[in-house]
């Protein structure tokens, strides 16, 4: 038995605008992960994916056309490796809530690809894995920017500009975030599609908002690199306001953001596709407990802590 995994992620600044070529900053959440556990199978049994969270048992046949994202991912990996399905059972499970802006789909795809590669006795570069997970993301999202798969595959904080232009990102001081889950599931495809409609209706106005988000990301990068946390916090609040203007926040997200700020969070904003899912609050270790309490009182169904170094 071997275990392969990939982390969740949060976007600190720049979601949605990143789809239009603006920069964004994202970090992995190593404590929240998707896992793929390999188990040996009888000779000739072939490859079976056991999705523990949904109870599905999925045989992988290279020739079959199956409308299932996990099977498609397995086929994609096997074709890339030029391998036939190994005799193995791969159990998948994830601690990452689905459709909530934490990159659950990309993390499961990455963990599965790593497990299949190992079962085939092959190796896969992060570059190739990133490309394969991006292809899976296209199935979930339609027109993904590529930020989710990149931060999840490389498992490091990144400043992302495009699929071919991203770099590691180092904050000067450790950053403490709380992640608050509204409990509302919302497909990213829809919020991304709605921003596209707004953009098509009034390119000039929406472009201004996207440009402003891009400028905030550059300013936030500087603030985090120089350890100016109060500027970093202000820029989170500004970024949230612009995301509200793009209609991708929600009453639940706004309530959690307000609750965190009211008890001393340095900054707070929605994170990811929006309309539900998760928000993040930048806190000091001294204020973490009171912000957590405020998030829970304001309706967060779960709160996780994430440290970025
Ligand atoms: O998968 P999510 O919900 O974290 O959203 C990813 C970020 C977006 O900018 C909304 C979409 C994208 O492809 O970059």
PDB file of C-alpha atoms and ligand atoms in Angstrom:
ATOM      1  CA  UNK A   1       0.000   0.000   0.000  1.00  0.00           C
ATOM      2  CA  UNK A   2       1.253   3.482  -0.856  1.00  0.00           C
ATOM      3  CA  UNK A   3      -0.364   6.858  -0.333  1.00  0.00           C
ATOM      4  CA  UNK A   4      -0.219   9.763  -2.769  1.00  0.00           C
ATOM      5  CA  UNK A   5      -1.806  13.114  -2.123  1.00  0.00           C
ATOM      6  CA  UNK A   6      -2.253  16.734  -3.160  1.00  0.00           C
ATOM      7  CA  UNK A   7      -3.285  19.796  -1.122  1.00  0.00           C
ATOM      8  CA  UNK A   8      -6.194  22.211  -1.219  1.00  0.00           C
ATOM      9  CA  UNK A   9      -5.481  25.803  -2.184  1.00  0.00           C
ATOM     10  CA  UNK A  10      -6.723  29.295  -1.419  1.00  0.00           C
ATOM     11  CA  UNK A  11      -6.479  32.335  -3.645  1.00  0.00           C
ATOM     12  CA  UNK A  12      -5.211  35.316  -1.659  1.00  0.00           C
ATOM     13  CA  UNK A  13      -5.807  37.889  -4.408  1.00  0.00           C
ATOM     14  CA  UNK A  14      -6.924  38.018  -8.020  1.00  0.00           C
ATOM     15  CA  UNK A  15      -9.501  35.283  -8.716  1.00  0.00           C
ATOM     16  CA  UNK A  16     -11.742  35.875 -11.719  1.00  0.00           C
ATOM     17  CA  UNK A  17      -9.514  38.691 -13.043  1.00  0.00           C
ATOM     18  CA  UNK A  18      -6.877  35.974 -13.572  1.00  0.00           C
ATOM     19  CA  UNK A  19      -9.165  34.448 -16.219  1.00  0.00           C
ATOM     20  CA  UNK A  20      -8.643  37.731 -18.148  1.00  0.00           C
ATOM     21  CA  UNK A  21      -4.851  37.676 -17.948  1.00  0.00           C
ATOM     22  CA  UNK A  22      -4.405  39.577 -14.668  1.00  0.00           C
ATOM     23  CA  UNK A  23      -1.968  38.236 -12.036  1.00  0.00           C
ATOM     24  CA  UNK A  24      -3.139  36.365  -8.928  1.00  0.00           C
ATOM     25  CA  UNK A  25      -1.564  35.015  -5.746  1.00  0.00           C
ATOM     26  CA  UNK A  26      -2.447  31.544  -4.481  1.00  0.00           C
ATOM     27  CA  UNK A  27      -1.078  29.316  -1.732  1.00  0.00           C
ATOM     28  CA  UNK A  28      -1.486  25.612  -0.938  1.00  0.00           C
ATOM     29  CA  UNK A  29      -3.249  24.448   2.230  1.00  0.00           C
ATOM     30  CA  UNK A  30      -1.106  21.429   3.142  1.00  0.00           C
ATOM     31  CA  UNK A  31      -3.285  20.255   6.045  1.00  0.00           C
ATOM     32  CA  UNK A  32      -6.347  19.835   3.846  1.00  0.00           C
ATOM     33  CA  UNK A  33      -5.686  17.130   1.231  1.00  0.00           C
ATOM     34  CA  UNK A  34      -6.997  14.659  -1.318  1.00  0.00           C
ATOM     35  CA  UNK A  35      -5.536  11.134  -1.045  1.00  0.00           C
ATOM     36  CA  UNK A  36      -5.055   8.221  -3.435  1.00  0.00           C
ATOM     37  CA  UNK A  37      -4.182   4.917  -1.754  1.00  0.00           C
ATOM     38  CA  UNK A  38      -2.908   2.108  -3.980  1.00  0.00           C
ATOM     39  CA  UNK A  39      -3.745  -1.517  -3.193  1.00  0.00           C
ATOM     40  CA  UNK A  40      -2.607  -4.569  -5.091  1.00  0.00           C
ATOM     41  CA  UNK A  41      -5.172  -6.469  -7.160  1.00  0.00           C
ATOM     42  CA  UNK A  42      -5.378  -9.990  -8.622  1.00  0.00           C
ATOM     43  CA  UNK A  43      -3.388 -10.474 -11.844  1.00  0.00           C
ATOM     44  CA  UNK A  44      -5.626  -9.658 -14.798  1.00  0.00           C
ATOM     45  CA  UNK A  45      -8.073  -7.674 -12.676  1.00  0.00           C
ATOM     46  CA  UNK A  46      -7.083  -4.367 -14.264  1.00  0.00           C
ATOM     47  CA  UNK A  47      -7.332  -0.911 -12.747  1.00  0.00           C
ATOM     48  CA  UNK A  48     -10.204  -0.030 -10.466  1.00  0.00           C
ATOM     49  CA  UNK A  49     -10.822   3.390  -8.920  1.00  0.00           C
ATOM     50  CA  UNK A  50     -12.743   3.238  -5.668  1.00  0.00           C
ATOM     51  CA  UNK A  51     -14.165   6.664  -4.832  1.00  0.00           C
ATOM     52  CA  UNK A  52     -14.676   6.283  -1.082  1.00  0.00           C
ATOM     53  CA  UNK A  53     -16.602   9.551  -0.616  1.00  0.00           C
ATOM     54  CA  UNK A  54     -19.264   8.696  -3.232  1.00  0.00           C
ATOM     55  CA  UNK A  55     -19.176   4.892  -2.958  1.00  0.00           C
ATOM     56  CA  UNK A  56     -18.446   4.480  -6.679  1.00  0.00           C
ATOM     57  CA  UNK A  57     -16.322   1.605  -7.983  1.00  0.00           C
ATOM     58  CA  UNK A  58     -14.998   2.541 -11.430  1.00  0.00           C
ATOM     59  CA  UNK A  59     -13.132   0.118 -13.702  1.00  0.00           C
ATOM     60  CA  UNK A  60     -10.725   1.861 -16.067  1.00  0.00           C
ATOM     61  CA  UNK A  61     -10.768   0.596 -19.625  1.00  0.00           C
ATOM     62  CA  UNK A  62      -8.690   2.568 -22.095  1.00  0.00           C
ATOM     63  CA  UNK A  63     -11.070   1.897 -24.977  1.00  0.00           C
ATOM     64  CA  UNK A  64     -14.325   2.732 -23.161  1.00  0.00           C
ATOM     65  CA  UNK A  65     -15.992   6.122 -23.525  1.00  0.00           C
ATOM     66  CA  UNK A  66     -17.157   6.860 -19.995  1.00  0.00           C
ATOM     67  CA  UNK A  67     -18.745  10.101 -18.841  1.00  0.00           C
ATOM     68  CA  UNK A  68     -16.850  10.246 -15.552  1.00  0.00           C
ATOM     69  CA  UNK A  69     -14.149  12.757 -14.686  1.00  0.00           C
ATOM     70  CA  UNK A  70     -12.068  10.285 -12.641  1.00  0.00           C
ATOM     71  CA  UNK A  71     -12.055   7.619 -15.354  1.00  0.00           C
ATOM     72  CA  UNK A  72     -11.250  10.249 -17.972  1.00  0.00           C
ATOM     73  CA  UNK A  73      -8.344  11.477 -15.833  1.00  0.00           C
ATOM     74  CA  UNK A  74      -7.034   7.899 -15.462  1.00  0.00           C
ATOM     75  CA  UNK A  75      -7.276   7.366 -19.234  1.00  0.00           C
ATOM     76  CA  UNK A  76      -5.512  10.667 -19.872  1.00  0.00           C
ATOM     77  CA  UNK A  77      -2.638   9.705 -17.562  1.00  0.00           C
ATOM     78  CA  UNK A  78      -2.285   6.187 -19.010  1.00  0.00           C
ATOM     79  CA  UNK A  79      -2.224   7.538 -22.581  1.00  0.00           C
ATOM     80  CA  UNK A  80       0.370  10.120 -21.594  1.00  0.00           C
ATOM     81  CA  UNK A  81       2.526   7.394 -20.025  1.00  0.00           C
ATOM     82  CA  UNK A  82       1.872   5.122 -22.996  1.00  0.00           C
ATOM     83  CA  UNK A  83       0.898   2.438 -20.472  1.00  0.00           C
ATOM     84  CA  UNK A  84      -1.878  -0.147 -20.197  1.00  0.00           C
ATOM     85  CA  UNK A  85      -4.019  -0.164 -17.031  1.00  0.00           C
ATOM     86  CA  UNK A  86      -2.018  -1.810 -14.217  1.00  0.00           C
ATOM     87  CA  UNK A  87      -3.590  -4.457 -11.953  1.00  0.00           C
ATOM     88  CA  UNK A  88      -4.357  -2.220  -9.008  1.00  0.00           C
ATOM     89  CA  UNK A  89      -7.086  -0.727  -6.867  1.00  0.00           C
ATOM     90  CA  UNK A  90      -6.788   2.992  -6.185  1.00  0.00           C
ATOM     91  CA  UNK A  91      -8.903   4.313  -3.321  1.00  0.00           C
ATOM     92  CA  UNK A  92      -9.671   8.004  -3.455  1.00  0.00           C
ATOM     93  CA  UNK A  93     -10.805  10.132  -0.586  1.00  0.00           C
ATOM     94  CA  UNK A  94     -10.601  13.802   0.189  1.00  0.00           C
ATOM     95  CA  UNK A  95     -10.816  16.143   3.151  1.00  0.00           C
ATOM     96  CA  UNK A  96     -11.450  19.050   0.781  1.00  0.00           C
ATOM     97  CA  UNK A  97     -15.107  20.085   0.408  1.00  0.00           C
ATOM     98  CA  UNK A  98     -16.241  20.013  -3.223  1.00  0.00           C
ATOM     99  CA  UNK A  99     -17.412  23.034  -5.238  1.00  0.00           C
ATOM    100  CA  UNK A 100     -16.251  25.470  -2.595  1.00  0.00           C
ATOM    101  CA  UNK A 101     -13.268  27.272  -4.097  1.00  0.00           C
ATOM    102  CA  UNK A 102     -10.585  25.131  -2.470  1.00  0.00           C
ATOM    103  CA  UNK A 103      -9.460  23.241  -5.562  1.00  0.00           C
ATOM    104  CA  UNK A 104     -10.938  19.854  -4.640  1.00  0.00           C
ATOM    105  CA  UNK A 105     -11.182  18.691  -8.271  1.00  0.00           C
ATOM    106  CA  UNK A 106      -7.587  19.569  -9.118  1.00  0.00           C
ATOM    107  CA  UNK A 107      -6.313  17.951  -5.901  1.00  0.00           C
ATOM    108  CA  UNK A 108      -8.143  14.662  -6.541  1.00  0.00           C
ATOM    109  CA  UNK A 109      -6.918  14.626 -10.153  1.00  0.00           C
ATOM    110  CA  UNK A 110      -3.316  15.230  -9.053  1.00  0.00           C
ATOM    111  CA  UNK A 111      -3.400  12.541  -6.346  1.00  0.00           C
ATOM    112  CA  UNK A 112      -4.973  10.023  -8.754  1.00  0.00           C
ATOM    113  CA  UNK A 113      -2.407  10.770 -11.477  1.00  0.00           C
ATOM    114  CA  UNK A 114       0.462  10.317  -9.022  1.00  0.00           C
ATOM    115  CA  UNK A 115      -0.927   6.960  -7.857  1.00  0.00           C
ATOM    116  CA  UNK A 116      -1.487   5.638 -11.394  1.00  0.00           C
ATOM    117  CA  UNK A 117       2.000   6.720 -12.443  1.00  0.00           C
ATOM    118  CA  UNK A 118       3.521   4.838  -9.513  1.00  0.00           C
ATOM    119  CA  UNK A 119       1.407   1.705 -10.206  1.00  0.00           C
ATOM    120  CA  UNK A 120       2.724   1.724 -13.776  1.00  0.00           C
ATOM    121  CA  UNK A 121       6.313   1.983 -12.526  1.00  0.00           C
ATOM    122  CA  UNK A 122       6.701   5.292 -14.350  1.00  0.00           C
ATOM    123  CA  UNK A 123       7.615   8.832 -13.340  1.00  0.00           C
ATOM    124  CA  UNK A 124       5.905  12.085 -14.204  1.00  0.00           C
ATOM    125  CA  UNK A 125       7.409  15.553 -14.024  1.00  0.00           C
ATOM    126  CA  UNK A 126       5.432  18.264 -12.235  1.00  0.00           C
ATOM    127  CA  UNK A 127       5.298  20.060 -15.568  1.00  0.00           C
ATOM    128  CA  UNK A 128       3.536  17.119 -17.251  1.00  0.00           C
ATOM    129  CA  UNK A 129       1.307  16.505 -14.224  1.00  0.00           C
ATOM    130  CA  UNK A 130       0.309  20.169 -14.291  1.00  0.00           C
ATOM    131  CA  UNK A 131      -0.659  19.868 -17.963  1.00  0.00           C
ATOM    132  CA  UNK A 132      -2.711  16.709 -17.296  1.00  0.00           C
ATOM    133  CA  UNK A 133      -4.540  18.235 -14.322  1.00  0.00           C
ATOM    134  CA  UNK A 134      -5.233  21.370 -16.364  1.00  0.00           C
ATOM    135  CA  UNK A 135      -6.969  19.202 -18.970  1.00  0.00           C
ATOM    136  CA  UNK A 136      -9.158  17.774 -16.168  1.00  0.00           C
ATOM    137  CA  UNK A 137      -9.910  21.289 -14.924  1.00  0.00           C
ATOM    138  CA  UNK A 138     -11.202  22.225 -18.364  1.00  0.00           C
ATOM    139  CA  UNK A 139     -13.878  19.577 -17.862  1.00  0.00           C
ATOM    140  CA  UNK A 140     -14.980  21.118 -14.531  1.00  0.00           C
ATOM    141  CA  UNK A 141     -14.564  24.800 -15.328  1.00  0.00           C
ATOM    142  CA  UNK A 142     -14.757  25.342 -19.059  1.00  0.00           C
ATOM    143  CA  UNK A 143     -12.120  28.100 -19.308  1.00  0.00           C
ATOM    144  CA  UNK A 144      -9.833  27.716 -16.285  1.00  0.00           C
ATOM    145  CA  UNK A 145      -6.929  30.116 -15.925  1.00  0.00           C
ATOM    146  CA  UNK A 146      -4.683  27.281 -14.728  1.00  0.00           C
ATOM    147  CA  UNK A 147      -3.992  28.775 -11.290  1.00  0.00           C
ATOM    148  CA  UNK A 148      -5.620  25.930  -9.308  1.00  0.00           C
ATOM    149  CA  UNK A 149      -3.719  23.072 -10.938  1.00  0.00           C
ATOM    150  CA  UNK A 150      -0.431  25.006 -10.789  1.00  0.00           C
ATOM    151  CA  UNK A 151      -0.509  25.819  -7.060  1.00  0.00           C
ATOM    152  CA  UNK A 152      -1.777  22.333  -6.216  1.00  0.00           C
ATOM    153  CA  UNK A 153       0.741  20.402  -8.330  1.00  0.00           C
ATOM    154  CA  UNK A 154       3.786  22.454  -7.275  1.00  0.00           C
ATOM    155  CA  UNK A 155       2.482  22.826  -3.701  1.00  0.00           C
ATOM    156  CA  UNK A 156       4.042  26.205  -3.083  1.00  0.00           C
ATOM    157  CA  UNK A 157       2.841  29.812  -2.869  1.00  0.00           C
ATOM    158  CA  UNK A 158       2.799  31.292  -6.364  1.00  0.00           C
ATOM    159  CA  UNK A 159       2.371  34.548  -8.190  1.00  0.00           C
ATOM    160  CA  UNK A 160       0.504  33.386 -11.283  1.00  0.00           C
ATOM    161  CA  UNK A 161       0.339  35.392 -14.491  1.00  0.00           C
ATOM    162  CA  UNK A 162      -0.390  32.698 -17.013  1.00  0.00           C
ATOM    163  CA  UNK A 163       0.111  28.962 -17.509  1.00  0.00           C
ATOM    164  CA  UNK A 164       3.582  29.621 -18.865  1.00  0.00           C
ATOM    165  CA  UNK A 165       4.452  32.482 -16.515  1.00  0.00           C
ATOM    166  CA  UNK A 166       4.308  31.848 -12.780  1.00  0.00           C
ATOM    167  CA  UNK A 167       6.860  32.088 -10.003  1.00  0.00           C
ATOM    168  CA  UNK A 168       7.269  31.066  -6.369  1.00  0.00           C
ATOM    169  CA  UNK A 169       6.115  33.708  -3.967  1.00  0.00           C
ATOM    170  CA  UNK A 170       7.673  34.391  -0.547  1.00  0.00           C
ATOM    171  CA  UNK A 171       5.968  36.448   2.125  1.00  0.00           C
ATOM    172  CA  UNK A 172       8.409  38.183   4.444  1.00  0.00           C
ATOM    173  CA  UNK A 173       6.604  37.168   7.620  1.00  0.00           C
ATOM    174  CA  UNK A 174       4.526  34.042   8.293  1.00  0.00           C
ATOM    175  CA  UNK A 175       0.890  34.597   7.340  1.00  0.00           C
ATOM    176  CA  UNK A 176      -1.946  33.192   9.425  1.00  0.00           C
ATOM    177  CA  UNK A 177      -5.239  32.646   7.674  1.00  0.00           C
ATOM    178  CA  UNK A 178      -8.578  31.323   8.792  1.00  0.00           C
ATOM    179  CA  UNK A 179     -10.690  29.736   6.091  1.00  0.00           C
ATOM    180  CA  UNK A 180     -14.443  29.996   6.716  1.00  0.00           C
ATOM    181  CA  UNK A 181     -16.811  27.693   4.836  1.00  0.00           C
ATOM    182  CA  UNK A 182     -20.279  29.081   4.076  1.00  0.00           C
ATOM    183  CA  UNK A 183     -21.463  25.520   3.487  1.00  0.00           C
ATOM    184  CA  UNK A 184     -23.006  26.701   0.208  1.00  0.00           C
ATOM    185  CA  UNK A 185     -21.758  24.712  -2.797  1.00  0.00           C
ATOM    186  CA  UNK A 186     -21.398  26.738  -5.977  1.00  0.00           C
ATOM    187  CA  UNK A 187     -19.919  25.584  -9.291  1.00  0.00           C
ATOM    188  CA  UNK A 188     -17.062  27.800 -10.497  1.00  0.00           C
ATOM    189  CA  UNK A 189     -18.223  27.294 -14.083  1.00  0.00           C
ATOM    190  CA  UNK A 190     -21.361  29.359 -13.315  1.00  0.00           C
ATOM    191  CA  UNK A 191     -19.689  32.312 -11.610  1.00  0.00           C
ATOM    192  CA  UNK A 192     -16.980  32.438 -14.293  1.00  0.00           C
ATOM    193  CA  UNK A 193     -19.719  32.297 -16.964  1.00  0.00           C
ATOM    194  CA  UNK A 194     -21.669  35.120 -15.314  1.00  0.00           C
ATOM    195  CA  UNK A 195     -18.608  37.373 -15.163  1.00  0.00           C
ATOM    196  CA  UNK A 196     -18.116  36.634 -18.864  1.00  0.00           C
ATOM    197  CA  UNK A 197     -21.702  37.747 -19.563  1.00  0.00           C
ATOM    198  CA  UNK A 198     -21.157  40.983 -17.614  1.00  0.00           C
ATOM    199  CA  UNK A 199     -17.956  41.567 -19.548  1.00  0.00           C
ATOM    200  CA  UNK A 200     -19.681  41.033 -22.892  1.00  0.00           C
ATOM    201  CA  UNK A 201     -22.477  43.458 -21.864  1.00  0.00           C
ATOM    202  CA  UNK A 202     -20.191  46.291 -20.775  1.00  0.00           C
ATOM    203  CA  UNK A 203     -16.538  45.664 -21.588  1.00  0.00           C
ATOM    204  CA  UNK A 204     -15.339  49.098 -20.521  1.00  0.00           C
ATOM    205  CA  UNK A 205     -16.767  49.045 -16.993  1.00  0.00           C
ATOM    206  CA  UNK A 206     -15.806  45.447 -16.291  1.00  0.00           C
ATOM    207  CA  UNK A 207     -12.322  45.880 -17.747  1.00  0.00           C
ATOM    208  CA  UNK A 208     -11.756  48.740 -15.276  1.00  0.00           C
ATOM    209  CA  UNK A 209     -12.662  46.472 -12.381  1.00  0.00           C
ATOM    210  CA  UNK A 210     -10.406  43.694 -13.681  1.00  0.00           C
ATOM    211  CA  UNK A 211      -7.563  46.200 -14.095  1.00  0.00           C
ATOM    212  CA  UNK A 212      -8.110  47.425 -10.531  1.00  0.00           C
ATOM    213  CA  UNK A 213      -7.941  43.863  -9.211  1.00  0.00           C
ATOM    214  CA  UNK A 214      -4.709  43.339 -11.159  1.00  0.00           C
ATOM    215  CA  UNK A 215      -3.216  46.502  -9.651  1.00  0.00           C
ATOM    216  CA  UNK A 216      -4.218  45.352  -6.159  1.00  0.00           C
ATOM    217  CA  UNK A 217      -2.486  42.021  -6.716  1.00  0.00           C
ATOM    218  CA  UNK A 218       0.773  43.766  -7.647  1.00  0.00           C
ATOM    219  CA  UNK A 219       0.449  46.027  -4.597  1.00  0.00           C
ATOM    220  CA  UNK A 220      -0.358  43.042  -2.366  1.00  0.00           C
ATOM    221  CA  UNK A 221       2.686  41.224  -3.614  1.00  0.00           C
ATOM    222  CA  UNK A 222       4.870  44.137  -2.539  1.00  0.00           C
ATOM    223  CA  UNK A 223       3.089  44.458   0.786  1.00  0.00           C
ATOM    224  CA  UNK A 224       3.579  40.757   1.592  1.00  0.00           C
ATOM    225  CA  UNK A 225       7.184  40.753   0.412  1.00  0.00           C
ATOM    226  CA  UNK A 226       7.990  43.696   2.663  1.00  0.00           C
ATOM    227  CA  UNK A 227       5.931  42.434   5.611  1.00  0.00           C
ATOM    228  CA  UNK A 228       3.367  45.255   5.475  1.00  0.00           C
ATOM    229  CA  UNK A 229       0.437  43.221   6.757  1.00  0.00           C
ATOM    230  CA  UNK A 230      -1.941  46.129   7.272  1.00  0.00           C
ATOM    231  CA  UNK A 231      -1.577  47.089   3.584  1.00  0.00           C
ATOM    232  CA  UNK A 232      -2.026  43.415   2.645  1.00  0.00           C
ATOM    233  CA  UNK A 233      -5.228  43.326   4.708  1.00  0.00           C
ATOM    234  CA  UNK A 234      -6.613  46.526   3.192  1.00  0.00           C
ATOM    235  CA  UNK A 235      -5.974  45.131  -0.274  1.00  0.00           C
ATOM    236  CA  UNK A 236      -7.917  41.962   0.602  1.00  0.00           C
ATOM    237  CA  UNK A 237     -10.908  44.115   1.569  1.00  0.00           C
ATOM    238  CA  UNK A 238     -10.595  46.118  -1.673  1.00  0.00           C
ATOM    239  CA  UNK A 239     -10.322  42.910  -3.666  1.00  0.00           C
ATOM    240  CA  UNK A 240     -13.491  41.592  -1.995  1.00  0.00           C
ATOM    241  CA  UNK A 241     -15.356  44.785  -2.834  1.00  0.00           C
ATOM    242  CA  UNK A 242     -14.426  44.459  -6.514  1.00  0.00           C
ATOM    243  CA  UNK A 243     -15.468  40.793  -6.528  1.00  0.00           C
ATOM    244  CA  UNK A 244     -18.835  41.905  -5.112  1.00  0.00           C
ATOM    245  CA  UNK A 245     -19.102  44.368  -7.994  1.00  0.00           C
ATOM    246  CA  UNK A 246     -18.511  41.439 -10.337  1.00  0.00           C
ATOM    247  CA  UNK A 247     -21.515  39.740  -8.584  1.00  0.00           C
ATOM    248  CA  UNK A 248     -19.535  36.694  -7.464  1.00  0.00           C
ATOM    249  CA  UNK A 249     -19.844  37.219  -3.699  1.00  0.00           C
ATOM    250  CA  UNK A 250     -22.970  36.148  -1.801  1.00  0.00           C
ATOM    251  CA  UNK A 251     -24.809  37.251   1.367  1.00  0.00           C
ATOM    252  CA  UNK A 252     -23.213  34.359   3.274  1.00  0.00           C
ATOM    253  CA  UNK A 253     -19.700  35.305   2.125  1.00  0.00           C
ATOM    254  CA  UNK A 254     -20.278  38.991   2.878  1.00  0.00           C
ATOM    255  CA  UNK A 255     -21.547  38.132   6.352  1.00  0.00           C
ATOM    256  CA  UNK A 256     -18.444  36.071   7.179  1.00  0.00           C
ATOM    257  CA  UNK A 257     -16.112  38.731   5.786  1.00  0.00           C
ATOM    258  CA  UNK A 258     -17.825  41.440   7.874  1.00  0.00           C
ATOM    259  CA  UNK A 259     -17.811  39.269  10.993  1.00  0.00           C
ATOM    260  CA  UNK A 260     -14.069  38.621  10.697  1.00  0.00           C
ATOM    261  CA  UNK A 261     -13.249  42.301  10.143  1.00  0.00           C
ATOM    262  CA  UNK A 262     -15.480  43.414  13.007  1.00  0.00           C
ATOM    263  CA  UNK A 263     -13.402  41.497  15.568  1.00  0.00           C
ATOM    264  CA  UNK A 264      -9.977  42.491  14.337  1.00  0.00           C
ATOM    265  CA  UNK A 265      -9.024  40.410  11.292  1.00  0.00           C
ATOM    266  CA  UNK A 266      -6.338  42.329   9.364  1.00  0.00           C
ATOM    267  CA  UNK A 267      -8.134  41.589   6.102  1.00  0.00           C
ATOM    268  CA  UNK A 268     -10.844  39.300   4.744  1.00  0.00           C
ATOM    269  CA  UNK A 269     -12.312  38.343   1.387  1.00  0.00           C
ATOM    270  CA  UNK A 270     -14.028  35.567  -0.488  1.00  0.00           C
ATOM    271  CA  UNK A 271     -11.645  33.072  -2.074  1.00  0.00           C
ATOM    272  CA  UNK A 272     -12.119  31.102  -5.298  1.00  0.00           C
ATOM    273  CA  UNK A 273     -15.087  31.060  -7.625  1.00  0.00           C
ATOM    274  CA  UNK A 274     -17.485  32.573  -5.056  1.00  0.00           C
ATOM    275  CA  UNK A 275     -21.310  32.659  -4.787  1.00  0.00           C
ATOM    276  CA  UNK A 276     -20.725  30.359  -1.828  1.00  0.00           C
ATOM    277  CA  UNK A 277     -17.755  28.235  -0.886  1.00  0.00           C
ATOM    278  CA  UNK A 278     -15.065  29.770   1.288  1.00  0.00           C
ATOM    279  CA  UNK A 279     -13.741  33.077   2.503  1.00  0.00           C
ATOM    280  CA  UNK A 280     -10.375  33.796   4.085  1.00  0.00           C
ATOM    281  CA  UNK A 281      -9.347  36.093   6.917  1.00  0.00           C
ATOM    282  CA  UNK A 282      -5.788  37.256   7.597  1.00  0.00           C
ATOM    283  CA  UNK A 283      -5.272  37.202  11.368  1.00  0.00           C
ATOM    284  CA  UNK A 284      -2.586  37.620  13.992  1.00  0.00           C
ATOM    285  CA  UNK A 285      -1.968  34.629  16.270  1.00  0.00           C
ATOM    286  CA  UNK A 286      -3.398  36.779  19.137  1.00  0.00           C
ATOM    287  CA  UNK A 287      -6.682  37.467  17.321  1.00  0.00           C
ATOM    288  CA  UNK A 288      -7.129  34.050  15.714  1.00  0.00           C
ATOM    289  CA  UNK A 289      -9.406  32.627  18.433  1.00  0.00           C
ATOM    290  CA  UNK A 290     -11.784  35.597  18.438  1.00  0.00           C
ATOM    291  CA  UNK A 291     -12.004  35.672  14.631  1.00  0.00           C
ATOM    292  CA  UNK A 292     -12.701  31.927  14.575  1.00  0.00           C
ATOM    293  CA  UNK A 293     -15.453  32.419  17.137  1.00  0.00           C
ATOM    294  CA  UNK A 294     -16.957  35.298  15.137  1.00  0.00           C
ATOM    295  CA  UNK A 295     -16.938  33.229  11.926  1.00  0.00           C
ATOM    296  CA  UNK A 296     -18.703  30.358  13.650  1.00  0.00           C
ATOM    297  CA  UNK A 297     -21.295  32.681  15.165  1.00  0.00           C
ATOM    298  CA  UNK A 298     -21.867  34.282  11.735  1.00  0.00           C
ATOM    299  CA  UNK A 299     -22.685  30.891  10.217  1.00  0.00           C
ATOM    300  CA  UNK A 300     -19.425  29.265   9.066  1.00  0.00           C
ATOM    301  CA  UNK A 301     -20.057  25.512   8.964  1.00  0.00           C
ATOM    302  CA  UNK A 302     -16.315  24.843   9.242  1.00  0.00           C
ATOM    303  CA  UNK A 303     -13.253  26.923   9.968  1.00  0.00           C
ATOM    304  CA  UNK A 304      -9.709  25.818   9.165  1.00  0.00           C
ATOM    305  CA  UNK A 305      -6.432  27.492  10.040  1.00  0.00           C
ATOM    306  CA  UNK A 306      -3.700  27.764   7.400  1.00  0.00           C
ATOM    307  CA  UNK A 307      -0.212  29.100   7.877  1.00  0.00           C
ATOM    308  CA  UNK A 308       1.865  30.368   4.962  1.00  0.00           C
ATOM    309  CA  UNK A 309       5.648  30.555   5.359  1.00  0.00           C
TER     310      UNK A 309
HETATM  311  O1  LIG B   1     -11.836  26.610  -8.512  1.00  0.00           O
HETATM  312  P1  LIG B   1     -12.101  27.868  -7.767  1.00  0.00           P
HETATM  313  O2  LIG B   1     -13.498  28.043  -7.361  1.00  0.00           O
HETATM  314  O3  LIG B   1     -11.090  28.115  -6.713  1.00  0.00           O
HETATM  315  O4  LIG B   1     -11.886  29.099  -8.804  1.00  0.00           O
HETATM  316  C1  LIG B   1     -10.693  29.302  -9.460  1.00  0.00           C
HETATM  317  C2  LIG B   1     -10.428  30.731  -9.640  1.00  0.00           C
HETATM  318  C3  LIG B   1     -11.159  31.443 -10.768  1.00  0.00           C
HETATM  319  O5  LIG B   1     -10.353  32.590 -11.021  1.00  0.00           O
HETATM  320  C4  LIG B   1     -12.545  31.895 -10.344  1.00  0.00           C
HETATM  321  C5  LIG B   1     -11.278  30.625 -12.027  1.00  0.00           C
HETATM  322  C6  LIG B   1      -9.964  30.351 -12.732  1.00  0.00           C
HETATM  323  O6  LIG B   1      -9.957  29.484 -13.596  1.00  0.00           O
HETATM  324  O7  LIG B   1      -8.960  31.011 -12.445  1.00  0.00           O
END
